[in-house]
Coordinates of C-alpha atoms in Angstrom, one line a residue:
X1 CA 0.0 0.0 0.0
X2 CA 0.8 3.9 -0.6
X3 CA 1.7 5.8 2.2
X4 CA 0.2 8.6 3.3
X5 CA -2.5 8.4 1.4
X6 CA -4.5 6.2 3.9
X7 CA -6.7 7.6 6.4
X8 CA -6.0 6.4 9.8
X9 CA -7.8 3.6 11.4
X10 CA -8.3 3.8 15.0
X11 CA -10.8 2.7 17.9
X12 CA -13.9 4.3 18.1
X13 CA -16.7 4.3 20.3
X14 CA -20.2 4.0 18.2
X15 CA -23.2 5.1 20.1
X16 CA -26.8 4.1 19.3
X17 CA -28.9 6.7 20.5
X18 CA -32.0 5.4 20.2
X19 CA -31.2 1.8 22.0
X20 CA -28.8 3.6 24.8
X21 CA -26.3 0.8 23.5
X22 CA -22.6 1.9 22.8
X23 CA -19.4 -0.6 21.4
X24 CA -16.3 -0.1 20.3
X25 CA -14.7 -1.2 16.9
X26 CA -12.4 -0.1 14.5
X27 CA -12.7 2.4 11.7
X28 CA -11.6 5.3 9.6
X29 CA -14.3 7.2 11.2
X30 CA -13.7 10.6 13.3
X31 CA -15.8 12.0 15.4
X32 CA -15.8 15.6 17.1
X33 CA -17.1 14.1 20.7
X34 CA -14.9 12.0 23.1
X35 CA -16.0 9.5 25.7
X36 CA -14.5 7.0 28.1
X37 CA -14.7 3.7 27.7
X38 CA -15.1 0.7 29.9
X39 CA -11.5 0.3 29.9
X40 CA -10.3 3.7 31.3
X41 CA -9.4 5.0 27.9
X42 CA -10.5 7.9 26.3
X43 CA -11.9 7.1 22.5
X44 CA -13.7 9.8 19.7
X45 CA -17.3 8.9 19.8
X46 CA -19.8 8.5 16.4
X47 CA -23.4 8.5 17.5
X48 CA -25.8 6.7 14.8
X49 CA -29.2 6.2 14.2
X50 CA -29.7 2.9 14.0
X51 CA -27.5 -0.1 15.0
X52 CA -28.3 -4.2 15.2
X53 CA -29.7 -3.5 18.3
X54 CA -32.5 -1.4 17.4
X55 CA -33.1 -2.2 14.1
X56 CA -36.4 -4.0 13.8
X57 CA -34.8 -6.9 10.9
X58 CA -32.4 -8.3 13.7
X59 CA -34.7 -7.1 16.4
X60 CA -37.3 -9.7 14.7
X61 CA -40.1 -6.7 15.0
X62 CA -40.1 -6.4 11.4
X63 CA -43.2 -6.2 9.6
X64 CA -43.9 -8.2 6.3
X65 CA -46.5 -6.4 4.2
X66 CA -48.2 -8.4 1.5
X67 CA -47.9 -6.3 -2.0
X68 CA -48.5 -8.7 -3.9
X69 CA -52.1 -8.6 -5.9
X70 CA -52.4 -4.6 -4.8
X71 CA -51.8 -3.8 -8.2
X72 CA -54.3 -5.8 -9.4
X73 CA -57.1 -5.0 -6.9
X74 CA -56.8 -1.6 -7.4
X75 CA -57.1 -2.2 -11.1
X76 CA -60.3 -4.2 -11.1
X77 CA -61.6 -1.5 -8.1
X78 CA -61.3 1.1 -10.3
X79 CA -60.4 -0.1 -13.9
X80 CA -57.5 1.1 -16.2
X81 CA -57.4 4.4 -17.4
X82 CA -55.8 4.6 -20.8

């Protein structure tokens, strides 16, 4: 690899807001916020949306809609126009 042209990659804390769940990883990531971790070290903080804790696929609160036929019933409900 080029040097120098790499960003850096570095532990950092990523905070789900919406779950009140944090964990730290690796990334390329920066963040302007610092927090300390379990550990006793300081790491820069990136707080998301959405992580695997509260999103509703691995949650298993998804909902399945059915779409299939809507087309259709709204086609024989009100009939083609054209």
């Amino acid at each position: 690899m080029r040097k120098g042209i790499h960003p850096e990659y570095r532990l950092v804390v990523f905070r789900d807001r919406a779950a009140d769940h944090a964990f730290l990883t690796r990334s390329t990531m920066t963040g302007e916020k610092t927090v300390e971790w379990e550990d006793g070290n300081t790491y820069p903080v990136v707080d998301v949306e959405i992580s695997n804790v509260s999103h509703p696929f691995y949650t298993g609160t998804a909902r399945v809609l059915d779409t299939a036929g809507r087309v259709e019933r709204f086609e024989r409900r009100y009939g083609k126009q054209g």
